[in-house]
Amino acid sequence: MAKRTGEIRTKSENKQAIYNFIRQKGPVTRQDIYINLGLSLPTIKQGIEFLEKEEFITAAEKIHNTGGRNALTYRIAGNTYYSIGIYVSLHHLAAVCIDLTGSILYEKRYSLPLNLQSETYLRKIGELVEDIRTALHIDENRLLGAGIAIPSLVSEDGESVMFGMISDFTGITRSVLAKYITCPVKLYHDSHAAGYAETWQNPTLKNAIYLNLNNAVGSSIILDGKLYTGNNHLSGEAGHMIIRPESEKVCYCGQKGCLYTLCSTSQLDVFTEGNLEKFFQLLDQHNAPAQEAWDTYLGNLALAIHNMRMMFDCSFVIGGYIGTYIGNHMNELYKKIDRLSVFTRYSRTYVFPCTYQKEATAAGAAILIVQNCIENM
């Protein structure tokens, strides 16, 4: 039988395509897969049987068909395998557990200053994983692994940190952070993890820049629905774009006027002792100092988006902890971007708040573990 035009090269890639289609569109029938992916019926049959046997998908229900046999639909199996994501930041540890659908089943956060020289700190990372396993009664054979997202540039194989000046991570290996974790572990750049969570949640997002606005500032570049990591795995370092060269604010990289120094959440939550939610409450109460700081912050953010838009002509997702709270304030940002715009003054058509607002970085690290498993089926 000749291959259909959509036939993919390897059996593994066919299985991935079928799995991802079911995840994004399910419940679906074999006919849906045939029409949308262009795979042959024998290939679809083999893929479905494999995914069912491995418990990645399950039969959902039969759809009544007046012209013949009722069609069986398939969906992702929600309670067979699990993945844990951990976000290691300067001031806290956050962890989530997801199932194969990406749904967050459990989350936990500790306020804990980063200290990789401390056995107590490393042990706490391991305890987070065990706490989740215990709380959800997860058998070790059902745990795919743990992804650890860190504010540093990570090697492509997820084994070591290439650059980590902000947190003195440079040279740290996976084995150090995973010292007290018993399941498989992989390291991820925090912004790449958060951006991937967004594409998982919103598969229509094809070309975009995800701005990860936390205490640290970074981004991830999404091209054709996939993360673009660059020739040397160094892409997305938006925090080190020099936005205001006249600024006297010195970045930890040694330069002045970096986006990191202007759009870190520390520029805002300094008014509320580190509590960003309270800062936005002050905004809603029309607190003058908070409004002035927010206006300056948005001006710098708008300039960064404008400059990147001129290069990439893509969508932008406002993510990180800023993305969690910015929803009611997007119009203010739109106005500032539109004043700078050369070709179009409708930034509301290409700038959006993030859809994955619940511990997106930790969730992204967990999702990447699931995707890595799918890619290695």
mmCIF file of C-alpha atoms in Angstrom:
data_model
loop_
_atom_site.group_PDB
_atom_site.id
_atom_site.type_symbol
_atom_site.label_atom_id
_atom_site.label_comp_id
_atom_site.label_asym_id
_atom_site.label_seq_id
_atom_site.Cartn_x
_atom_site.Cartn_y
_atom_site.Cartn_z
ATOM 1 C CA MET A 1 0.000 0.000 0.000
ATOM 2 C CA ALA A 2 1.361 3.436 -0.919
ATOM 3 C CA LYS A 3 1.918 5.850 1.920
ATOM 4 C CA ARG A 4 -0.560 8.681 2.292
ATOM 5 C CA THR A 5 0.817 12.191 2.057
ATOM 6 C CA GLY A 6 0.705 12.612 5.835
ATOM 7 C CA GLU A 7 2.593 9.398 6.578
ATOM 8 C CA ILE A 8 5.470 10.137 8.924
ATOM 9 C CA ARG A 9 8.899 8.564 8.616
ATOM 10 C CA THR A 10 9.217 6.391 11.728
ATOM 11 C CA LYS A 11 6.835 4.320 13.822
ATOM 12 C CA SER A 12 7.821 6.336 16.880
ATOM 13 C CA GLU A 13 6.921 9.623 15.191
ATOM 14 C CA ASN A 14 3.592 8.163 14.056
ATOM 15 C CA LYS A 15 2.764 7.202 17.645
ATOM 16 C CA GLN A 16 3.734 10.672 18.846
ATOM 17 C CA ALA A 17 1.525 12.297 16.222
ATOM 18 C CA ILE A 18 -1.444 10.109 17.170
ATOM 19 C CA TYR A 19 -0.916 10.723 20.893
ATOM 20 C CA ASN A 20 -0.619 14.500 20.482
ATOM 21 C CA PHE A 21 -3.685 14.656 18.243
ATOM 22 C CA ILE A 22 -5.742 12.741 20.821
ATOM 23 C CA ARG A 23 -4.410 15.001 23.591
ATOM 24 C CA GLN A 24 -5.315 18.182 21.736
ATOM 25 C CA LYS A 25 -8.592 17.111 20.122
ATOM 26 C CA GLY A 26 -9.879 14.134 22.111
ATOM 27 C CA PRO A 27 -12.066 12.296 22.375
ATOM 28 C CA VAL A 28 -11.547 11.366 18.715
ATOM 29 C CA THR A 29 -12.260 8.405 16.459
ATOM 30 C CA ARG A 30 -9.824 6.573 14.194
ATOM 31 C CA GLN A 31 -11.564 8.262 11.282
ATOM 32 C CA ASP A 32 -10.790 11.675 12.821
ATOM 33 C CA ILE A 33 -7.114 10.715 12.992
ATOM 34 C CA TYR A 34 -7.212 9.401 9.412
ATOM 35 C CA ILE A 35 -8.713 12.619 8.072
ATOM 36 C CA ASN A 36 -6.567 15.069 10.047
ATOM 37 C CA LEU A 37 -3.151 13.382 10.133
ATOM 38 C CA GLY A 38 -3.212 11.662 6.766
ATOM 39 C CA LEU A 39 -1.867 8.395 8.218
ATOM 40 C CA SER A 40 -2.897 5.062 6.761
ATOM 41 C CA LEU A 41 -5.532 3.013 8.630
ATOM 42 C CA PRO A 42 -3.058 0.164 9.403
ATOM 43 C CA THR A 43 -0.618 2.721 10.873
ATOM 44 C CA ILE A 44 -3.398 4.231 12.976
ATOM 45 C CA LYS A 45 -4.495 0.787 14.160
ATOM 46 C CA GLN A 46 -0.939 -0.100 15.234
ATOM 47 C CA GLY A 47 -0.482 3.235 16.990
ATOM 48 C CA ILE A 48 -3.794 3.022 18.846
ATOM 49 C CA GLU A 49 -3.117 -0.557 19.971
ATOM 50 C CA PHE A 50 0.352 0.382 21.232
ATOM 51 C CA LEU A 51 -0.848 3.472 23.116
ATOM 52 C CA GLU A 52 -3.715 1.506 24.690
ATOM 53 C CA LYS A 53 -1.416 -1.320 25.730
ATOM 54 C CA GLU A 54 1.015 1.131 27.333
ATOM 55 C CA GLU A 55 -1.951 2.878 29.031
ATOM 56 C CA PHE A 56 -1.305 6.285 27.495
ATOM 57 C CA ILE A 57 -4.789 6.425 25.980
ATOM 58 C CA THR A 58 -8.093 4.741 26.716
ATOM 59 C CA ALA A 59 -11.328 4.099 24.883
ATOM 60 C CA ALA A 60 -13.823 6.820 25.791
ATOM 61 C CA GLU A 61 -17.260 6.088 24.347
ATOM 62 C CA LYS A 62 -19.047 4.988 21.229
ATOM 63 C CA ILE A 63 -20.578 7.539 18.882
ATOM 64 C CA HIS A 64 -23.858 6.476 17.321
ATOM 65 C CA ASN A 65 -23.581 6.183 13.567
ATOM 66 C CA THR A 66 -26.782 5.661 11.590
ATOM 67 C CA GLY A 67 -24.810 4.536 8.544
ATOM 68 C CA GLY A 68 -23.003 1.586 10.128
ATOM 69 C CA ARG A 69 -21.204 0.444 13.239
ATOM 70 C CA ASN A 70 -20.900 2.847 16.153
ATOM 71 C CA ALA A 71 -17.459 4.510 16.183
ATOM 72 C CA LEU A 72 -15.248 4.146 19.254
ATOM 73 C CA THR A 73 -13.553 7.305 20.526
ATOM 74 C CA TYR A 74 -10.246 7.642 22.350
ATOM 75 C CA ARG A 75 -8.915 10.071 24.940
ATOM 76 C CA ILE A 76 -5.787 10.473 27.044
ATOM 77 C CA ALA A 77 -5.713 8.177 30.075
ATOM 78 C CA GLY A 78 -5.816 10.553 33.003
ATOM 79 C CA ASN A 79 -4.889 8.323 35.925
ATOM 80 C CA THR A 80 -2.184 5.951 34.715
ATOM 81 C CA TYR A 81 1.079 7.914 34.763
ATOM 82 C CA TYR A 82 2.268 11.011 36.585
ATOM 83 C CA SER A 83 5.031 13.576 36.387
ATOM 84 C CA ILE A 84 6.416 16.032 38.934
ATOM 85 C CA GLY A 85 7.736 19.514 38.190
ATOM 86 C CA ILE A 86 9.830 21.580 40.599
ATOM 87 C CA TYR A 87 10.695 25.257 40.241
ATOM 88 C CA VAL A 88 13.877 26.227 42.082
ATOM 89 C CA SER A 89 13.981 30.011 42.394
ATOM 90 C CA LEU A 90 16.002 32.413 44.513
ATOM 91 C CA HIS A 91 13.389 32.672 47.242
ATOM 92 C CA HIS A 92 11.136 29.632 47.079
ATOM 93 C CA LEU A 93 10.593 26.060 45.977
ATOM 94 C CA ALA A 94 7.387 25.192 44.125
ATOM 95 C CA ALA A 95 6.271 21.737 43.040
ATOM 96 C CA VAL A 96 3.317 20.324 41.116
ATOM 97 C CA CYS A 97 2.195 16.903 40.000
ATOM 98 C CA ILE A 98 0.364 16.380 36.717
ATOM 99 C CA ASP A 99 -1.217 13.451 34.906
ATOM 100 C CA LEU A 100 -0.903 12.727 31.187
ATOM 101 C CA THR A 101 -3.514 15.372 30.352
ATOM 102 C CA GLY A 102 -1.404 18.101 31.979
ATOM 103 C CA SER A 103 -3.958 18.656 34.753
ATOM 104 C CA ILE A 104 -2.399 19.768 38.037
ATOM 105 C CA LEU A 105 -3.354 17.263 40.718
ATOM 106 C CA TYR A 106 -1.241 18.604 43.558
ATOM 107 C CA GLU A 107 0.852 21.670 44.303
ATOM 108 C CA LYS A 108 3.076 22.746 47.136
ATOM 109 C CA ARG A 109 5.268 25.780 47.766
ATOM 110 C CA TYR A 110 7.897 26.635 50.344
ATOM 111 C CA SER A 111 9.458 30.007 51.062
ATOM 112 C CA LEU A 112 13.084 28.953 51.156
ATOM 113 C CA PRO A 113 16.209 30.928 50.174
ATOM 114 C CA LEU A 114 18.308 29.159 47.559
ATOM 115 C CA ASN A 115 21.367 27.406 48.996
ATOM 116 C CA LEU A 116 22.815 24.553 46.964
ATOM 117 C CA GLN A 117 25.654 24.168 49.457
ATOM 118 C CA SER A 118 23.150 23.123 52.106
ATOM 119 C CA GLU A 119 22.278 19.449 52.503
ATOM 120 C CA THR A 120 19.093 20.592 54.221
ATOM 121 C CA TYR A 121 18.063 22.487 51.090
ATOM 122 C CA LEU A 122 18.842 19.572 48.756
ATOM 123 C CA ARG A 123 17.036 17.194 51.074
ATOM 124 C CA LYS A 124 13.979 19.476 50.968
ATOM 125 C CA ILE A 125 13.829 19.052 47.163
ATOM 126 C CA GLY A 126 13.766 15.289 47.642
ATOM 127 C CA GLU A 127 11.127 15.610 50.361
ATOM 128 C CA LEU A 128 8.884 17.559 47.988
ATOM 129 C CA VAL A 129 8.887 14.655 45.552
ATOM 130 C CA GLU A 130 8.206 12.100 48.279
ATOM 131 C CA ASP A 131 5.462 14.268 49.816
ATOM 132 C CA ILE A 132 3.672 14.323 46.458
ATOM 133 C CA ARG A 133 4.060 10.587 45.903
ATOM 134 C CA THR A 134 2.688 9.898 49.378
ATOM 135 C CA ALA A 135 -0.202 12.356 49.111
ATOM 136 C CA LEU A 136 -1.361 10.927 45.770
ATOM 137 C CA HIS A 137 -0.411 7.300 46.475
ATOM 138 C CA ILE A 138 1.721 7.099 43.328
ATOM 139 C CA ASP A 139 3.487 3.806 42.690
ATOM 140 C CA GLU A 140 7.118 4.306 41.645
ATOM 141 C CA ASN A 141 6.435 2.492 38.359
ATOM 142 C CA ARG A 142 3.749 5.074 37.553
ATOM 143 C CA LEU A 143 5.974 8.110 38.098
ATOM 144 C CA LEU A 144 7.619 9.092 34.799
ATOM 145 C CA GLY A 145 10.111 11.382 36.483
ATOM 146 C CA ALA A 146 10.716 14.856 37.861
ATOM 147 C CA GLY A 147 11.642 17.969 35.903
ATOM 148 C CA ILE A 148 13.540 20.677 37.753
ATOM 149 C CA ALA A 149 13.257 24.191 36.302
ATOM 150 C CA ILE A 150 15.967 26.657 37.273
ATOM 151 C CA PRO A 151 16.712 30.315 36.391
ATOM 152 C CA SER A 152 19.813 29.360 34.408
ATOM 153 C CA LEU A 153 20.894 28.219 30.960
ATOM 154 C CA VAL A 154 20.829 24.433 30.849
ATOM 155 C CA SER A 155 22.708 22.078 28.518
ATOM 156 C CA GLU A 156 20.659 20.439 25.765
ATOM 157 C CA ASP A 157 20.811 17.035 27.471
ATOM 158 C CA GLY A 158 19.441 18.485 30.719
ATOM 159 C CA GLU A 159 22.480 17.310 32.665
ATOM 160 C CA SER A 160 24.248 20.508 33.667
ATOM 161 C CA VAL A 161 24.053 24.298 33.951
ATOM 162 C CA MET A 162 26.023 26.252 31.339
ATOM 163 C CA PHE A 163 25.431 29.745 32.749
ATOM 164 C CA GLY A 164 23.838 30.592 36.069
ATOM 165 C CA MET A 165 25.276 33.868 37.330
ATOM 166 C CA ILE A 166 22.085 35.056 39.006
ATOM 167 C CA SER A 167 22.025 32.080 41.342
ATOM 168 C CA ASP A 168 25.633 30.830 41.216
ATOM 169 C CA PHE A 169 24.410 27.772 39.308
ATOM 170 C CA THR A 170 27.163 27.632 36.670
ATOM 171 C CA GLY A 171 28.652 24.142 36.461
ATOM 172 C CA ILE A 172 26.064 22.568 38.737
ATOM 173 C CA THR A 173 25.020 19.135 37.494
ATOM 174 C CA ARG A 174 21.711 17.318 37.585
ATOM 175 C CA SER A 175 23.111 14.855 40.125
ATOM 176 C CA VAL A 176 23.527 17.615 42.712
ATOM 177 C CA LEU A 177 19.919 18.812 42.542
ATOM 178 C CA ALA A 178 18.642 15.225 42.290
ATOM 179 C CA LYS A 179 20.738 13.914 45.164
ATOM 180 C CA TYR A 180 17.719 12.973 47.275
ATOM 181 C CA ILE A 181 15.285 12.160 44.450
ATOM 182 C CA THR A 182 14.775 8.501 43.600
ATOM 183 C CA CYS A 183 13.002 8.866 40.219
ATOM 184 C CA PRO A 184 14.552 9.994 36.884
ATOM 185 C CA VAL A 185 15.339 13.728 36.825
ATOM 186 C CA LYS A 186 16.079 16.272 34.095
ATOM 187 C CA LEU A 187 16.967 19.968 34.334
ATOM 188 C CA TYR A 188 15.214 22.683 32.322
ATOM 189 C CA HIS A 189 15.593 26.423 31.783
ATOM 190 C CA ASP A 190 12.721 28.020 33.731
ATOM 191 C CA SER A 191 11.522 30.240 30.868
ATOM 192 C CA HIS A 192 11.620 27.373 28.371
ATOM 193 C CA ALA A 193 9.557 25.259 30.762
ATOM 194 C CA ALA A 194 6.951 27.991 31.290
ATOM 195 C CA GLY A 195 6.723 28.682 27.557
ATOM 196 C CA TYR A 196 6.257 25.002 26.810
ATOM 197 C CA ALA A 197 3.397 24.827 29.315
ATOM 198 C CA GLU A 198 1.696 27.587 27.338
ATOM 199 C CA THR A 199 1.991 25.726 24.024
ATOM 200 C CA TRP A 200 0.683 22.559 25.681
ATOM 201 C CA GLN A 201 -2.336 24.432 27.002
ATOM 202 C CA ASN A 202 -2.861 26.392 23.787
ATOM 203 C CA PRO A 203 -1.825 24.337 20.709
ATOM 204 C CA THR A 204 -3.044 27.097 18.365
ATOM 205 C CA LEU A 205 -0.071 29.192 19.528
ATOM 206 C CA LYS A 206 2.291 28.768 16.578
ATOM 207 C CA ASN A 207 4.687 31.727 16.542
ATOM 208 C CA ALA A 208 5.105 33.625 19.789
ATOM 209 C CA ILE A 209 7.439 34.932 22.448
ATOM 210 C CA TYR A 210 6.556 33.983 26.002
ATOM 211 C CA LEU A 211 7.767 36.651 28.436
ATOM 212 C CA ASN A 212 8.536 35.055 31.781
ATOM 213 C CA LEU A 213 8.191 37.979 34.180
ATOM 214 C CA ASN A 214 9.114 36.903 37.685
ATOM 215 C CA ASN A 215 11.799 38.048 40.092
ATOM 216 C CA ALA A 216 14.026 36.976 37.215
ATOM 217 C CA VAL A 217 13.156 37.964 33.636
ATOM 218 C CA GLY A 218 13.463 35.649 30.657
ATOM 219 C CA SER A 219 11.570 34.427 27.647
ATOM 220 C CA SER A 220 11.048 31.482 25.369
ATOM 221 C CA ILE A 221 10.648 31.643 21.613
ATOM 222 C CA ILE A 222 8.001 29.452 20.006
ATOM 223 C CA LEU A 223 8.284 28.857 16.266
ATOM 224 C CA ASP A 224 5.779 26.676 14.432
ATOM 225 C CA GLY A 225 4.477 25.431 17.776
ATOM 226 C CA LYS A 226 7.898 24.294 19.004
ATOM 227 C CA LEU A 227 10.482 25.794 21.321
ATOM 228 C CA TYR A 228 13.349 27.449 19.482
ATOM 229 C CA THR A 229 16.454 27.090 21.638
ATOM 230 C CA GLY A 230 19.012 28.526 19.238
ATOM 231 C CA ASN A 231 22.262 27.190 17.808
ATOM 232 C CA ASN A 232 23.832 26.903 21.256
ATOM 233 C CA HIS A 233 20.752 26.486 23.444
ATOM 234 C CA LEU A 234 21.052 30.159 24.462
ATOM 235 C CA SER A 235 17.914 31.708 22.965
ATOM 236 C CA GLY A 236 15.269 33.657 24.831
ATOM 237 C CA GLU A 237 17.522 35.720 27.094
ATOM 238 C CA ALA A 238 15.226 38.744 26.830
ATOM 239 C CA GLY A 239 16.226 39.807 30.328
ATOM 240 C CA HIS A 240 19.602 40.900 28.972
ATOM 241 C CA MET A 241 18.299 43.058 26.131
ATOM 242 C CA ILE A 242 19.454 46.603 26.887
ATOM 243 C CA ILE A 243 16.255 48.649 26.861
ATOM 244 C CA ARG A 244 17.372 51.803 28.648
ATOM 245 C CA PRO A 245 21.132 52.351 28.087
ATOM 246 C CA GLU A 246 20.900 55.628 30.008
ATOM 247 C CA SER A 247 19.712 53.787 33.127
ATOM 248 C CA GLU A 248 21.974 53.600 36.144
ATOM 249 C CA LYS A 249 20.489 50.257 37.192
ATOM 250 C CA VAL A 250 23.227 47.641 36.934
ATOM 251 C CA CYS A 251 22.265 44.089 36.003
ATOM 252 C CA TYR A 252 24.038 41.105 37.546
ATOM 253 C CA CYS A 253 25.541 40.516 34.069
ATOM 254 C CA GLY A 254 27.434 43.803 34.471
ATOM 255 C CA GLN A 255 25.464 45.854 31.903
ATOM 256 C CA LYS A 256 23.192 48.807 32.618
ATOM 257 C CA GLY A 257 19.572 49.142 31.529
ATOM 258 C CA CYS A 258 18.837 45.439 30.933
ATOM 259 C CA LEU A 259 15.184 44.422 30.839
ATOM 260 C CA TYR A 260 15.934 42.321 33.926
ATOM 261 C CA THR A 261 16.601 45.464 35.962
ATOM 262 C CA LEU A 262 13.438 47.160 34.675
ATOM 263 C CA CYS A 263 10.783 44.429 34.522
ATOM 264 C CA SER A 264 11.646 42.162 37.411
ATOM 265 C CA THR A 265 8.748 41.808 39.855
ATOM 266 C CA SER A 266 11.094 43.310 42.456
ATOM 267 C CA GLN A 267 10.412 46.684 40.788
ATOM 268 C CA LEU A 268 6.829 46.338 42.030
ATOM 269 C CA ASP A 269 6.633 44.142 45.107
ATOM 270 C CA VAL A 270 9.237 46.265 46.872
ATOM 271 C CA PHE A 271 6.188 48.301 47.925
ATOM 272 C CA THR A 272 4.555 45.295 49.590
ATOM 273 C CA GLU A 273 7.452 43.389 51.175
ATOM 274 C CA GLY A 274 7.740 40.936 48.307
ATOM 275 C CA ASN A 275 4.021 40.199 47.936
ATOM 276 C CA LEU A 276 3.036 40.795 44.293
ATOM 277 C CA GLU A 277 -0.646 40.075 44.883
ATOM 278 C CA LYS A 278 -0.772 42.882 47.455
ATOM 279 C CA PHE A 279 0.886 45.242 44.965
ATOM 280 C CA PHE A 280 -1.941 44.690 42.494
ATOM 281 C CA GLN A 281 -4.415 45.242 45.312
ATOM 282 C CA LEU A 282 -2.758 48.642 45.866
ATOM 283 C CA LEU A 283 -3.169 49.344 42.152
ATOM 284 C CA ASP A 284 -6.867 48.577 42.366
ATOM 285 C CA GLN A 285 -7.079 50.982 45.320
ATOM 286 C CA HIS A 286 -5.479 53.725 43.152
ATOM 287 C CA ASN A 287 -2.434 53.987 45.405
ATOM 288 C CA ALA A 288 -0.311 56.782 43.868
ATOM 289 C CA PRO A 289 3.228 55.341 44.409
ATOM 290 C CA ALA A 290 2.058 51.939 43.139
ATOM 291 C CA GLN A 291 0.449 53.508 40.064
ATOM 292 C CA GLU A 292 3.616 55.480 39.281
ATOM 293 C CA ALA A 293 5.785 52.352 39.563
ATOM 294 C CA TRP A 294 3.331 50.386 37.401
ATOM 295 C CA ASP A 295 3.281 53.084 34.716
ATOM 296 C CA THR A 296 7.086 53.018 34.523
ATOM 297 C CA TYR A 297 7.107 49.230 34.464
ATOM 298 C CA LEU A 298 4.577 49.085 31.604
ATOM 299 C CA GLY A 299 6.519 51.681 29.616
ATOM 300 C CA ASN A 300 9.638 49.522 29.736
ATOM 301 C CA LEU A 301 7.706 46.346 28.966
ATOM 302 C CA ALA A 302 5.954 48.007 26.006
ATOM 303 C CA LEU A 303 9.298 49.146 24.554
ATOM 304 C CA ALA A 304 10.710 45.602 24.840
ATOM 305 C CA ILE A 305 7.653 44.093 23.136
ATOM 306 C CA HIS A 306 7.756 46.706 20.376
ATOM 307 C CA ASN A 307 11.435 46.016 19.627
ATOM 308 C CA MET A 308 10.940 42.238 19.544
ATOM 309 C CA ARG A 309 7.795 42.591 17.433
ATOM 310 C CA MET A 310 9.811 44.468 14.803
ATOM 311 C CA MET A 311 12.150 41.478 14.537
ATOM 312 C CA PHE A 312 9.780 38.531 14.865
ATOM 313 C CA ASP A 313 6.301 39.725 13.782
ATOM 314 C CA CYS A 314 4.748 37.245 16.199
ATOM 315 C CA SER A 315 2.369 37.036 19.149
ATOM 316 C CA PHE A 316 3.426 37.745 22.732
ATOM 317 C CA VAL A 317 2.325 36.024 25.903
ATOM 318 C CA ILE A 318 2.701 37.883 29.198
ATOM 319 C CA GLY A 319 3.673 35.113 31.581
ATOM 320 C CA GLY A 320 5.306 34.462 34.905
ATOM 321 C CA TYR A 321 3.810 35.906 38.053
ATOM 322 C CA ILE A 322 3.037 39.182 36.242
ATOM 323 C CA GLY A 323 0.918 37.173 33.807
ATOM 324 C CA THR A 324 -1.141 35.868 36.699
ATOM 325 C CA TYR A 325 -2.265 39.354 37.740
ATOM 326 C CA ILE A 326 -2.088 41.527 34.624
ATOM 327 C CA GLY A 327 -5.473 40.531 33.131
ATOM 328 C CA ASN A 328 -7.408 43.600 34.308
ATOM 329 C CA HIS A 329 -4.563 45.908 33.313
ATOM 330 C CA MET A 330 -3.904 44.791 29.738
ATOM 331 C CA ASN A 331 -5.563 47.868 28.228
ATOM 332 C CA GLU A 332 -2.905 50.064 29.828
ATOM 333 C CA LEU A 333 -0.187 47.962 28.200
ATOM 334 C CA TYR A 334 -1.955 47.991 24.829
ATOM 335 C CA LYS A 335 -2.042 51.791 24.790
ATOM 336 C CA LYS A 336 1.691 52.051 25.433
ATOM 337 C CA ILE A 337 2.581 49.483 22.760
ATOM 338 C CA ASP A 338 0.261 51.099 20.201
ATOM 339 C CA ARG A 339 1.926 54.498 20.678
ATOM 340 C CA LEU A 340 5.223 52.918 19.607
ATOM 341 C CA SER A 341 3.850 50.781 16.804
ATOM 342 C CA VAL A 342 4.935 51.443 13.218
ATOM 343 C CA PHE A 343 2.693 49.129 11.179
ATOM 344 C CA THR A 344 -0.378 48.418 13.279
ATOM 345 C CA ARG A 345 -1.963 49.970 16.334
ATOM 346 C CA TYR A 346 -3.912 46.943 17.437
ATOM 347 C CA SER A 347 -1.593 45.225 19.909
ATOM 348 C CA ARG A 348 -4.582 43.555 21.541
ATOM 349 C CA THR A 349 -4.577 41.228 18.506
ATOM 350 C CA TYR A 350 -1.086 39.903 19.259
ATOM 351 C CA VAL A 351 -0.368 40.456 22.982
ATOM 352 C CA PHE A 352 -2.155 38.248 25.502
ATOM 353 C CA PRO A 353 -1.953 37.273 29.168
ATOM 354 C CA CYS A 354 -0.876 33.682 29.728
ATOM 355 C CA THR A 355 -3.508 30.946 29.862
ATOM 356 C CA TYR A 356 -1.469 28.641 32.130
ATOM 357 C CA GLN A 357 -1.468 30.762 35.285
ATOM 358 C CA LYS A 358 -1.041 28.121 37.978
ATOM 359 C CA GLU A 359 2.671 27.528 38.718
ATOM 360 C CA ALA A 360 3.393 27.533 34.986
ATOM 361 C CA THR A 361 7.155 27.015 35.373
ATOM 362 C CA ALA A 362 6.865 23.948 37.594
ATOM 363 C CA ALA A 363 4.015 22.629 35.439
ATOM 364 C CA GLY A 364 6.100 23.140 32.307
ATOM 365 C CA ALA A 365 8.962 21.120 33.778
ATOM 366 C CA ALA A 366 6.520 18.290 34.534
ATOM 367 C CA ILE A 367 4.971 18.501 31.051
ATOM 368 C CA LEU A 368 8.410 18.321 29.437
ATOM 369 C CA ILE A 369 9.016 15.041 31.300
ATOM 370 C CA VAL A 370 5.775 13.652 29.835
ATOM 371 C CA GLN A 371 6.679 14.863 26.353
ATOM 372 C CA ASN A 372 10.174 13.383 26.645
ATOM 373 C CA CYS A 373 8.574 10.048 27.509
ATOM 374 C CA ILE A 374 6.253 10.275 24.495
ATOM 375 C CA GLU A 375 9.167 11.122 22.191
ATOM 376 C CA ASN A 376 11.069 8.073 23.392
ATOM 377 C CA MET A 377 8.236 5.563 23.109
#
